Amino acid sequence: MTSHPHRIVFANEKGGTGKSTTAVHVAVALAHRGARVVAFDLDHRQQTMCRYFENRAETMRRRGIELPTAHCHVVEGMDEPAMDAFLAANSAVADFVIIDTPGRDDPLARHAATTADTLVTPMNDSFVDFDLIGQVEGESFKVKKLSFYAELIWEARLKRSRTSIEQNRAQMDWVVVRNRTGYTEARNMARIEQALTEMAKRVGFRVAKGLSERVIYRELFPSGLTLLDKGHLGDLGTSHLVARQELRGLVANLRLPDRLAERIPEPAQ
């Protein structure tokens, strides 16, 4: 077993960016590979991620099937030290820890973001969402300043770089995921891409293509199934197959470690 589960935090202080949907699908994609995945839902009001896994468990029970999945815990009524202890106690044997945060300003969400090995910030292709990480000029669309959130992550990455060797942890990889790109006007998409490229150079995040706005993602929630659950979804149309490839591309672009290859074999009895 590896000494430290790889922690993937999905964080965006704006709602409606597809954060929980992306988190669930990445968790299930890792479970399909044979990884041991433990999930923590910091949005104790909505509990979208844990509700998804509850629906998945109910579908398995009702159909009498086994599907790769993750154990999900709701984090509520804790301060930062208590949450850190809770996560550590419930993920000791995990390969990956998935943390979904609420789409609002939240102290525990900010703390979780600073502890990520991979920080995923989903955003819709709009300057309303871009404002989370930086502000642009109204005429030129040039980046004029970082947001408080971007500065927070920048400081966290600097702190990690100073302690990564002694803690045996790699640098934080920050990935901004562009969801719903198909619904953005071409000229505006180019402006956002230009601003993201400029901001990425300043702050040091990577940009990855995310999930389009497809009805299938919303339709799957009641059953807890995902696009990777072949043989359990019925007949899929072309758009669904395209969405599956889209998801696989996103997971590949996250460049997550191969924790199965890193496992130390159990000693022979």
Coordinates of C-alpha atoms in Angstrom, one line a residue, residues 28 32 56 59-60 62-68 216 219-220 223-236 244:
V28 CA -16.1 5.7 -10.6
H32 CA -13.3 0.8 -12.6
R56 CA -25.7 3.5 -7.0
T59 CA -29.4 0.1 -8.0
M60 CA -26.8 -2.7 -7.2
R62 CA -32.2 -3.9 -6.6
R63 CA -30.6 -5.4 -9.7
G64 CA -28.5 -7.9 -7.8
I65 CA -25.3 -6.7 -9.5
E66 CA -21.8 -5.5 -8.4
L67 CA -20.4 -2.3 -9.7
P68 CA -17.1 -0.5 -9.0
I216 CA -27.4 12.0 -20.0
E219 CA -30.6 11.3 -16.3
L220 CA -28.1 9.0 -14.6
S223 CA -29.8 5.2 -10.8
G224 CA -26.3 6.2 -9.6
L225 CA -25.0 4.8 -12.9
T226 CA -22.3 6.4 -15.0
L227 CA -21.3 6.4 -18.6
L228 CA -18.6 3.8 -17.8
D229 CA -21.1 1.2 -16.6
K230 CA -21.2 -0.8 -19.9
G231 CA -23.9 -3.4 -20.1
H232 CA -26.2 -1.7 -17.5
L233 CA -27.2 1.4 -19.5
G234 CA -29.3 -0.1 -22.3
D235 CA -28.9 1.1 -25.9
L236 CA -26.7 4.2 -26.1
R244 CA -18.1 8.6 -22.7

